[in-house]
Coordinates of C-alpha atoms and ligand atoms in Angstrom, one line a residue:
M1 CA -89.8 53.3 93.5
K2 CA -90.0 57.1 93.8
G3 CA -93.6 57.9 94.8
L4 CA -96.6 56.3 93.2
P5 CA -97.7 56.9 89.6
A6 CA -100.8 59.0 89.0
E7 CA -102.0 56.3 86.6
T8 CA -101.0 52.7 85.7
D9 CA -102.5 49.8 83.8
F10 CA -103.4 47.5 86.6
V11 CA -103.6 47.9 90.4
V12 CA -103.4 44.8 92.6
I13 CA -104.3 45.5 96.2
G14 CA -102.6 42.8 98.2
A15 CA -99.2 41.0 98.0
G16 CA -100.2 37.6 99.3
V17 CA -100.4 34.4 97.2
A18 CA -103.4 35.7 95.2
G19 CA -102.1 39.2 94.5
L20 CA -98.6 38.2 93.5
R21 CA -99.8 35.3 91.3
A22 CA -102.2 37.6 89.5
A23 CA -99.5 40.3 89.1
I24 CA -97.1 37.7 87.5
E25 CA -99.9 36.8 85.0
L26 CA -100.5 40.5 84.2
A27 CA -96.8 41.4 83.8
E28 CA -96.7 40.8 80.0
A29 CA -99.8 42.9 79.4
G30 CA -98.8 46.2 81.0
R31 CA -97.6 48.0 84.1
V32 CA -98.8 46.4 87.4
L33 CA -98.8 48.2 90.7
V34 CA -99.0 45.8 93.7
L35 CA -99.8 47.4 97.1
A36 CA -99.3 45.9 100.6
K37 CA -100.5 47.9 103.5
K38 CA -97.5 46.8 105.7
E39 CA -94.5 44.6 104.9
V40 CA -95.0 42.0 102.2
T41 CA -94.2 39.4 104.9
N42 CA -97.3 40.5 106.9
S43 CA -100.1 38.4 105.3
N44 CA -102.2 35.3 105.9
T45 CA -100.1 33.6 103.2
Q46 CA -96.9 34.1 105.3
Y47 CA -98.5 32.4 108.3
A48 CA -99.9 29.4 106.5
Q49 CA -98.4 26.4 108.2
G50 CA -100.3 23.3 107.2
G51 CA -99.7 23.1 103.5
I52 CA -101.1 23.2 100.0
A53 CA -103.3 20.5 98.6
A54 CA -103.3 19.1 95.0
A55 CA -103.9 15.8 93.3
L56 CA -100.2 15.3 92.2
S57 CA -99.3 12.0 93.8
D58 CA -99.5 8.6 92.0
E59 CA -102.2 7.3 94.4
D60 CA -104.4 10.4 94.0
E61 CA -107.0 11.5 91.5
V62 CA -108.4 14.9 90.7
S63 CA -111.9 13.5 91.1
L64 CA -111.1 12.5 94.7
H65 CA -109.9 16.0 95.5
L66 CA -113.1 17.3 94.0
Q67 CA -115.2 15.0 96.1
D68 CA -113.4 15.8 99.3
T69 CA -113.8 19.5 98.7
L70 CA -117.5 19.1 98.0
N71 CA -118.0 17.1 101.1
A72 CA -116.3 19.7 103.3
G73 CA -118.4 22.5 101.7
D74 CA -121.6 20.8 103.1
G75 CA -123.7 21.0 100.0
L76 CA -122.9 24.7 99.1
C77 CA -119.8 24.5 96.9
N78 CA -120.0 25.9 93.4
S79 CA -119.0 22.6 91.8
E80 CA -117.8 24.3 88.6
A81 CA -115.5 26.5 90.7
V82 CA -114.2 23.4 92.6
K83 CA -113.6 21.6 89.2
V84 CA -111.4 24.5 88.1
L85 CA -109.5 24.5 91.4
V86 CA -108.7 20.8 91.4
E87 CA -108.0 20.5 87.7
E88 CA -105.8 23.6 87.4
G89 CA -104.2 23.2 90.8
P90 CA -101.5 20.6 89.9
G91 CA -100.2 22.7 87.0
R92 CA -100.0 25.8 89.1
I93 CA -98.0 24.0 91.7
E94 CA -95.6 22.6 89.1
E95 CA -95.2 26.2 87.9
L96 CA -94.4 27.3 91.5
I97 CA -91.8 24.6 91.7
A98 CA -90.3 25.7 88.4
W99 CA -90.1 29.3 89.9
G100 CA -88.0 28.0 92.8
T101 CA -90.4 26.9 95.6
H102 CA -88.8 24.2 97.7
F103 CA -91.4 21.7 98.9
D104 CA -90.3 19.0 101.3
R105 CA -88.9 15.9 99.5
N106 CA -87.7 12.4 100.3
G107 CA -84.6 12.3 98.0
T108 CA -86.0 13.7 94.8
K109 CA -89.6 12.7 95.5
L110 CA -92.2 15.1 96.8
V111 CA -93.6 14.1 100.2
F112 CA -97.4 14.2 100.4
G113 CA -98.9 14.5 103.8
R114 CA -102.4 13.5 104.9
E115 CA -104.9 15.8 106.7
G116 CA -108.3 15.3 108.2
A117 CA -111.2 15.1 105.5
H118 CA -108.7 14.4 102.7
S119 CA -109.2 10.9 101.4
R120 CA -105.6 10.7 100.0
S121 CA -102.2 12.0 101.0
R122 CA -102.0 15.1 98.9
I123 CA -100.6 18.0 101.1
L124 CA -97.3 19.5 100.2
H125 CA -95.3 21.2 103.0
A126 CA -92.2 23.3 103.0
Q127 CA -89.8 23.1 105.9
G128 CA -92.4 21.1 107.8
D129 CA -94.7 23.9 108.8
S130 CA -93.6 27.0 106.9
T131 CA -95.4 26.3 103.6
G132 CA -97.0 29.8 103.1
R133 CA -93.7 31.6 103.9
E134 CA -91.9 29.5 101.2
I135 CA -94.6 30.0 98.6
L136 CA -94.6 33.8 99.3
R137 CA -90.8 34.0 99.1
A138 CA -90.8 32.3 95.7
L139 CA -93.7 34.3 94.2
Y140 CA -92.2 37.6 95.5
A141 CA -88.8 36.8 93.9
K142 CA -90.5 35.9 90.6
A143 CA -92.5 39.2 90.7
Q144 CA -89.4 41.2 91.5
S145 CA -87.7 39.7 88.4
L146 CA -90.4 41.1 86.1
K147 CA -89.7 44.7 85.1
T148 CA -93.4 45.8 84.7
I149 CA -94.3 44.9 88.3
S150 CA -93.8 47.3 91.2
V151 CA -94.5 45.9 94.6
V152 CA -94.9 48.8 97.1
E153 CA -95.1 48.3 100.9
F154 CA -96.9 50.5 103.5
E155 CA -99.5 51.9 101.0
F156 CA -102.9 51.7 102.5
S157 CA -105.8 51.6 99.9
T158 CA -108.9 53.2 101.4
S159 CA -111.5 53.1 98.6
L160 CA -112.3 52.4 95.0
I161 CA -112.9 55.2 92.5
T162 CA -115.9 54.7 90.3
E163 CA -117.3 56.4 87.2
G164 CA -120.8 55.2 86.7
E165 CA -120.7 51.4 87.2
R166 CA -117.0 51.1 86.4
V167 CA -114.0 51.1 88.7
T168 CA -111.4 53.4 87.4
G169 CA -108.9 53.7 90.2
I170 CA -108.2 53.7 93.9
S171 CA -107.7 56.1 96.7
L172 CA -105.0 55.4 99.2
I173 CA -102.9 56.8 102.1
S174 CA -99.3 56.6 101.1
E175 CA -96.4 55.6 103.3
K176 CA -95.8 59.3 104.0
G177 CA -99.4 59.8 105.2
I178 CA -100.5 61.6 102.1
G179 CA -103.9 61.0 100.4
E180 CA -103.3 59.9 96.8
E181 CA -105.2 58.5 93.9
V182 CA -104.1 56.1 91.2
G183 CA -106.1 55.7 88.0
C184 CA -106.0 52.3 86.1
S185 CA -107.8 50.0 83.7
A186 CA -108.7 47.4 86.3
V187 CA -108.3 46.7 90.0
L188 CA -107.8 43.4 91.7
L189 CA -108.8 43.0 95.3
A190 CA -106.5 40.5 96.9
T191 CA -106.7 41.9 100.4
G192 CA -107.0 38.5 102.2
G193 CA -109.2 37.7 105.2
M194 CA -111.1 39.4 108.0
G195 CA -110.1 37.4 111.1
Q196 CA -109.5 40.7 113.0
L197 CA -113.3 40.9 113.2
Y198 CA -113.0 38.6 116.2
R199 CA -111.4 38.9 119.6
N200 CA -109.6 35.6 119.1
T201 CA -108.1 35.0 115.7
T202 CA -105.1 33.3 114.0
N203 CA -104.9 36.1 111.4
P204 CA -102.3 38.8 111.5
D205 CA -103.2 42.4 112.1
V206 CA -103.6 43.2 108.4
A207 CA -106.6 41.0 108.1
T208 CA -109.3 43.6 108.6
G209 CA -111.6 42.9 105.6
D210 CA -110.6 46.0 103.7
G211 CA -111.2 44.6 100.2
V212 CA -114.7 43.4 101.0
A213 CA -115.6 46.7 102.7
M214 CA -114.2 48.8 99.8
A215 CA -116.1 46.7 97.2
F216 CA -119.4 46.8 99.2
R217 CA -119.2 50.6 99.6
A218 CA -118.5 50.9 95.9
G219 CA -121.8 49.0 95.2
A220 CA -120.4 45.5 94.4
E221 CA -122.1 42.3 95.5
V222 CA -120.6 40.3 98.4
S223 CA -121.6 36.7 99.1
D224 CA -121.5 33.9 101.8
M225 CA -120.4 36.3 104.5
E226 CA -122.0 34.2 107.2
F227 CA -119.5 31.5 106.8
I228 CA -116.5 32.1 109.0
Q229 CA -114.3 29.1 109.8
F230 CA -113.0 28.9 113.3
H231 CA -109.9 26.9 113.9
P232 CA -110.3 24.8 117.0
T233 CA -106.7 25.0 118.2
A234 CA -105.0 28.3 118.7
L235 CA -102.5 28.9 121.5
Y236 CA -104.2 30.7 124.4
L237 CA -101.9 32.8 126.5
K238 CA -103.2 36.1 127.8
K239 CA -100.5 38.4 126.3
A240 CA -99.5 36.3 123.3
P241 CA -101.0 36.3 119.8
R242 CA -103.4 33.4 119.0
F243 CA -100.7 31.4 117.2
L244 CA -102.2 28.6 115.2
L245 CA -101.6 25.0 116.3
S246 CA -102.0 23.2 113.0
E247 CA -104.6 20.4 112.4
A248 CA -101.6 18.3 111.5
L249 CA -100.8 18.0 115.3
R250 CA -104.0 16.1 115.8
G251 CA -103.3 14.3 112.6
E252 CA -100.1 13.0 114.2
G253 CA -102.1 11.9 117.3
A254 CA -102.4 14.9 119.7
Y255 CA -105.2 14.7 122.2
L256 CA -107.6 17.3 123.4
R257 CA -108.2 17.5 127.2
N258 CA -110.5 19.6 129.2
I259 CA -109.2 21.5 132.3
E260 CA -109.9 18.4 134.4
L261 CA -107.4 16.7 132.0
N262 CA -110.0 14.3 130.6
R263 CA -110.2 13.6 126.9
F264 CA -113.6 14.6 125.6
M265 CA -113.9 14.4 121.8
A266 CA -115.2 10.8 121.8
K267 CA -118.5 12.2 123.3
Y268 CA -119.0 14.5 120.3
H269 CA -117.9 12.6 117.2
P270 CA -116.9 9.1 116.3
L271 CA -113.7 10.5 114.7
G272 CA -112.7 12.0 118.1
E273 CA -109.9 14.5 117.7
L274 CA -110.0 14.1 113.9
A275 CA -113.6 15.2 113.6
P276 CA -114.3 18.2 111.2
R277 CA -113.0 21.6 112.3
D278 CA -116.5 23.0 113.1
V279 CA -117.4 20.0 115.2
V280 CA -114.2 20.2 117.2
A281 CA -114.5 24.0 117.7
R282 CA -118.1 23.6 119.0
A283 CA -117.1 20.7 121.3
I284 CA -114.3 22.9 122.8
V285 CA -116.8 25.8 123.3
H286 CA -119.1 23.4 125.1
E287 CA -116.3 22.1 127.4
M288 CA -115.2 25.7 128.1
E289 CA -118.8 26.6 129.0
V290 CA -119.4 23.7 131.4
S291 CA -116.0 24.3 133.1
R292 CA -117.5 27.6 134.4
A293 CA -114.0 28.9 134.5
K294 CA -113.7 32.7 134.4
D295 CA -111.1 32.5 131.7
P296 CA -111.8 29.2 130.1
F297 CA -109.6 27.1 127.8
V298 CA -108.7 23.5 127.1
Y299 CA -105.4 21.7 126.4
L300 CA -103.7 20.1 123.4
D301 CA -101.6 17.2 124.6
L302 CA -98.6 15.9 122.6
T303 CA -96.7 14.6 125.5
H304 CA -97.3 10.9 124.6
L305 CA -95.8 11.3 121.1
D306 CA -92.2 10.8 120.1
A307 CA -90.5 14.0 121.1
A308 CA -87.8 14.0 118.4
K309 CA -90.4 13.3 115.7
V310 CA -92.6 16.2 117.0
Q311 CA -89.7 18.6 117.0
K312 CA -88.6 17.6 113.4
R313 CA -92.2 17.7 112.0
F314 CA -93.2 20.9 113.6
P315 CA -90.1 23.1 114.0
R316 CA -91.9 26.4 113.9
I317 CA -94.7 25.4 116.3
Y318 CA -92.1 23.9 118.7
A319 CA -89.9 27.1 118.5
T320 CA -92.8 29.5 118.9
C321 CA -94.2 27.7 122.0
M322 CA -90.7 27.5 123.5
Q323 CA -90.6 31.3 123.3
H324 CA -93.6 31.2 125.7
N325 CA -91.8 28.6 127.9
I326 CA -94.0 25.8 126.7
D327 CA -92.1 22.7 125.6
I328 CA -94.8 20.9 123.5
T329 CA -93.1 17.6 123.9
E330 CA -93.4 17.8 127.7
D331 CA -96.1 20.4 128.6
L332 CA -99.8 20.6 127.9
I333 CA -100.6 23.5 125.6
P334 CA -103.5 25.8 126.6
I335 CA -105.7 26.5 123.6
R336 CA -109.0 28.1 122.5
P337 CA -110.7 28.2 119.1
A338 CA -110.0 31.3 117.0
A339 CA -111.5 32.9 113.8
H340 CA -109.4 31.6 111.0
Y341 CA -110.8 31.9 107.5
A342 CA -113.6 33.7 105.6
M343 CA -115.3 31.5 103.1
G344 CA -117.3 34.5 101.8
G345 CA -116.2 37.8 100.2
V346 CA -116.5 39.8 97.0
R347 CA -118.8 37.8 94.7
T348 CA -116.9 36.8 91.5
D349 CA -117.3 34.6 88.5
L350 CA -114.9 31.8 87.6
H351 CA -112.4 34.4 86.2
G352 CA -112.4 36.6 89.4
K353 CA -114.7 39.2 87.8
A354 CA -116.8 41.1 90.4
S355 CA -120.2 42.7 89.7
L356 CA -118.7 46.1 88.8
A357 CA -116.8 46.6 85.5
G358 CA -113.1 46.9 86.0
L359 CA -113.2 45.2 89.4
Y360 CA -111.8 41.7 90.2
A361 CA -111.2 39.8 93.4
A362 CA -109.1 36.7 94.2
G363 CA -107.9 34.7 97.2
E364 CA -109.5 34.9 100.6
A365 CA -111.2 38.3 99.8
A366 CA -113.2 36.7 97.0
A367 CA -116.2 34.4 97.0
T368 CA -116.1 32.1 94.1
G369 CA -118.1 29.5 96.0
V370 CA -115.2 27.1 95.9
H371 CA -115.3 26.5 99.7
G372 CA -119.1 26.3 100.1
A373 CA -120.1 26.5 103.7
N374 CA -116.8 25.2 105.0
R375 CA -113.3 25.2 103.6
L376 CA -111.3 21.9 103.2
A377 CA -108.0 22.4 104.9
S378 CA -105.1 23.3 102.6
N379 CA -107.3 24.4 99.8
S380 CA -106.9 28.2 100.2
L381 CA -103.3 28.6 99.2
L382 CA -104.3 26.6 96.1
E383 CA -107.3 28.9 95.5
G384 CA -105.1 31.9 95.7
L385 CA -102.8 30.4 93.1
V386 CA -105.4 29.1 90.7
Y387 CA -107.9 32.0 90.9
G388 CA -105.1 34.7 91.2
A389 CA -103.8 33.4 87.8
R390 CA -107.2 33.3 86.4
A391 CA -108.1 36.9 87.5
G392 CA -104.8 38.2 86.2
N393 CA -105.5 36.5 82.8
A394 CA -109.0 37.9 82.6
M395 CA -107.9 41.4 83.6
R396 CA -105.6 41.7 80.6
S397 CA -108.7 42.2 78.4
E398 CA -109.6 45.3 80.4
L399 CA -106.5 47.1 79.2
R400 CA -107.5 50.6 78.1
Q401 CA -111.2 49.6 77.9
A402 CA -111.6 52.8 79.8
R403 CA -109.2 55.7 79.9
P404 CA -107.5 55.5 83.3
R405 CA -108.5 58.3 85.5
A406 CA -105.4 60.4 86.3
G407 CA -104.8 60.5 90.0
G408 CA -101.9 61.8 92.0
P409 CA -101.4 63.4 95.4
K410 CA -104.6 64.9 96.9
K411 CA -103.8 66.7 100.1
A412 CA -101.2 66.5 102.8
A413 CA -102.7 65.0 106.0
S414 CA -101.6 63.4 109.2
Q415 CA -103.2 60.2 108.1
N416 CA -100.8 57.7 109.5
G417 CA -101.4 58.7 113.1
P418 CA -101.4 59.4 115.9
V419 CA -102.8 56.3 117.5
D420 CA -106.3 57.1 118.8
A421 CA -107.2 55.3 122.0
G422 CA -110.9 55.8 121.1
I423 CA -110.5 53.9 117.8
E424 CA -108.7 51.0 119.6
E425 CA -111.5 50.8 122.1
L426 CA -114.1 50.8 119.3
I427 CA -112.3 48.0 117.4
G428 CA -112.1 46.0 120.7
Q429 CA -115.9 46.5 121.1
I430 CA -116.6 45.2 117.6
Q431 CA -114.3 42.2 118.2
D432 CA -116.0 41.3 121.5
L433 CA -119.4 41.7 120.0
M434 CA -118.6 39.5 117.0
W435 CA -116.9 36.9 119.2
N436 CA -119.7 36.6 121.7
D437 CA -122.7 37.0 119.4
V438 CA -121.8 36.1 115.8
G439 CA -119.2 33.5 116.6
I440 CA -119.0 29.7 116.8
V441 CA -122.4 29.1 118.3
R442 CA -125.0 31.8 117.2
T443 CA -128.3 32.6 118.7
W444 CA -131.2 34.7 117.3
A445 CA -131.0 37.2 120.2
G446 CA -127.2 37.5 119.9
M447 CA -127.3 38.2 116.2
Q448 CA -130.1 40.8 116.5
K449 CA -128.2 42.5 119.3
S450 CA -125.0 42.6 117.3
I451 CA -126.7 44.2 114.3
Q452 CA -128.4 46.8 116.5
T453 CA -125.2 47.7 118.3
L454 CA -123.2 47.9 115.1
Q455 CA -125.8 50.2 113.6
E456 CA -125.6 52.4 116.7
L457 CA -121.8 52.6 116.2
T458 CA -122.2 53.8 112.6
P459 CA -121.6 57.5 113.4
R460 CA -118.3 56.7 115.1
V461 CA -116.9 55.2 111.9
A462 CA -118.4 57.7 109.4
H463 CA -115.4 59.9 108.7
P464 CA -112.2 58.0 109.0
H465 CA -108.9 60.1 108.6
T466 CA -106.2 57.7 109.8
R467 CA -105.3 54.2 108.6
R468 CA -106.5 52.7 111.9
A469 CA -109.8 54.6 111.6
H470 CA -110.3 53.2 108.1
E471 CA -109.6 49.7 109.5
A472 CA -112.2 50.3 112.2
A473 CA -114.7 51.4 109.5
N474 CA -113.9 48.3 107.4
L475 CA -114.3 46.0 110.4
H476 CA -117.6 47.6 111.2
C477 CA -118.8 47.2 107.6
A478 CA -117.6 43.5 107.4
G479 CA -119.1 42.8 110.8
L480 CA -122.5 44.0 109.8
L481 CA -122.3 42.0 106.6
V482 CA -121.5 38.8 108.5
A483 CA -124.2 39.4 111.1
R484 CA -126.9 40.3 108.5
S485 CA -126.1 37.3 106.4
A486 CA -126.0 35.0 109.5
L487 CA -129.4 36.2 110.7
A488 CA -130.9 35.7 107.2
R489 CA -129.7 32.1 106.9
Q490 CA -132.3 30.4 109.0
E491 CA -130.5 27.0 109.2
S492 CA -127.2 25.5 110.3
R493 CA -124.7 24.5 107.6
G494 CA -120.9 24.1 107.6
A495 CA -119.3 26.7 109.8
H496 CA -122.6 28.5 110.4
Y497 CA -124.3 27.1 113.5
R498 CA -127.3 28.7 115.2
T499 CA -129.2 27.2 118.2
D500 CA -132.7 28.1 116.9
Y501 CA -132.2 26.3 113.5
P502 CA -129.7 23.5 114.3
D503 CA -130.4 21.6 111.1
H504 CA -130.0 22.0 107.3
D505 CA -132.9 23.5 105.4
D506 CA -132.0 22.4 101.8
K507 CA -135.4 23.6 100.5
K508 CA -134.8 27.2 101.3
F509 CA -131.1 27.6 101.9
L510 CA -129.1 25.4 99.5
R511 CA -128.2 28.7 98.0
H512 CA -125.6 31.4 98.4
S513 CA -126.4 34.6 100.3
V514 CA -125.8 37.8 98.2
V515 CA -125.8 41.3 99.7
K516 CA -125.7 44.4 97.7
S517 CA -126.3 47.6 99.6
E518 CA -129.4 47.2 101.7
S519 CA -130.7 44.2 99.7
M520 CA -130.1 40.6 100.6
R521 CA -131.1 37.6 98.5
F522 CA -130.3 33.8 98.2
V523 CA -129.3 32.6 94.8
Ligands
FAD1 C1 -102.2 31.0 110.8 C2 -102.8 30.6 109.4 C3 -102.5 29.3 108.9 C4 -103.0 28.9 107.7 N1 -102.7 27.7 107.2 C5 -103.1 27.4 105.9 C6 -102.6 26.2 105.3 O1 -101.9 25.4 105.8 N2 -103.0 25.9 104.0 C7 -103.9 26.8 103.3 O2 -104.2 26.5 102.2 N3 -104.3 27.9 103.9 C8 -103.9 28.2 105.1 N4 -104.4 29.4 105.7 C9 -105.2 30.3 104.9 C10 -104.4 31.0 103.8 O3 -103.1 31.3 104.4 C11 -105.0 32.3 103.3 O4 -106.4 32.1 103.0 C12 -104.3 32.8 102.1 O5 -102.9 32.8 102.3 C13 -104.9 34.1 101.7 O6 -104.1 34.6 100.7 P1 -104.5 36.0 100.0 O7 -103.5 36.3 99.0 O8 -105.9 36.0 99.6 O9 -104.3 37.1 101.2 P2 -103.1 37.4 102.2 O10 -102.0 36.5 102.1 O11 -103.7 37.6 103.5 O12 -102.6 38.8 101.7 C14 -103.4 40.0 101.8 C15 -102.6 41.2 101.3 O13 -103.4 42.3 101.2 C16 -102.8 43.4 101.7 N5 -103.8 44.4 102.1 C17 -104.9 44.2 102.8 N6 -105.7 45.3 103.0 C18 -105.0 46.3 102.3 C19 -105.2 47.6 102.0 N7 -106.3 48.3 102.5 N8 -104.3 48.3 101.3 C20 -103.2 47.7 100.8 N9 -103.0 46.4 101.0 C21 -103.8 45.7 101.7 C22 -102.0 42.9 102.9 O14 -101.0 43.9 103.2 C23 -101.4 41.6 102.2 O15 -100.3 41.9 101.4 C24 -103.9 29.8 106.9 C25 -104.1 31.1 107.5 C26 -103.6 31.5 108.7 C27 -103.9 32.8 109.2

């Protein structure tokens, strides 16, 4: 594609499962411009290892998937949204298969795996532990086969353009470092998660909460921001990324051991290593604290399992750990918990519609309420598919509701660089603050301190000119939203745990937090 158009029919920001599925749905209705800020292969979708859940097997029922999802959400799921997810999920997966997605099979039969908190075997995998990569490959190929869709890499969207209460386009920094605008009938935010808010995260570098920050700044409502899921087991090596070590490893029988090599999970939960994610993450934090180590971690131990089976079932995990000289069939794996998934995001209805006209959100950037206070494993790829398709469908009705605002190049600028050491330091400061004070175990004093410090940092993110400075501003914005929402929720629920209110308070807080500008309410 030669340059970006000054106007188009639909802009989809994000080329993960949600954005690509929405674009495919929109293709018949008009021209669709899909933007990715780096390569299409750099997204949370690409890294999803565990699988995708749906009630497709003979032994399963939609009602059981519904119940398991509601249980994981700890009372806070929007049951209508979950109903949509589990009822439409199987059809969306069959469609994916028809478009060429290869899920693992035994002969011709799909193989359904079992995961913690799922009452039936309902998880589809691709090449063992590369499910997201395979889904993304197939969706991208399908999108590329449709003439009205243009998927453009390295285009960094910075903000939404509004006229009154309506979104009419976006501003971006192009691959060439030029500030541009594109007008359109509707925008979908499919920008994924915000794991980069935290010092330790399983998310790739693109997950900086851009969509949530753009929507918030434009005046849209965001919801459930306090609920960040921490994955208990990410590889912990000083100079390596926090590579995810899937839940399925514990499903296959892996043990957790503290640095004295003792198994400890039985002290914390009757299900031991198979306890819910948040329980395991808090248990690990406690073991790390009592170890008093300067640089604490615990171990994941697979050495008692059948080595050949482990290699066959987890080829990507095996190969990645081998790159760091860890043979998972013989060596203990050092791990720490890491920020993994944002349950909250841009508040939408069941069709992905946000609170501003012309604005939609889907996938991890959205808050439909489908995950409640804690996400059931393997439900998020499914959410991206189901709600991506729904948002695409709903956006069709926006076509030419408003005359697209003509955009085009704005001004030449050195907006792609150079790398600013001050910005990197600032981002590091935000990540440490969030990890220490708005992380797995939250205290009143820590949350207060983090809000105050973030507010003090506001002038440093006020006028971003480079991509990285925009990311810093977005992380700062998302961090404040998480901290404010966490402080306001005076209870513990799902992934949100605070020491001063360790129990549920259903009377006051069986509701969703909603933030718009300075106002915060529970609905
Ligand atoms: C390591 C890991 C393992 C996981 N395992 C599973 C699993 O087994 N099963 C499961 O269901 N879920 C899993 N998840 C969660 C799941 O992968 C994600 O929630 C889901 O893929 C999110 O899809 P998405 O389309 O919303 O966003 P993403 O796939 O993250 O895509 C976001 C897109 O937005 C683009 N973007 C962001 N900001 C901008 C901007 N400013 N301008 C332009 N483009 C932008 C990015 O470039 C990217 O293309 C896992 C996540 C991780 C990190």
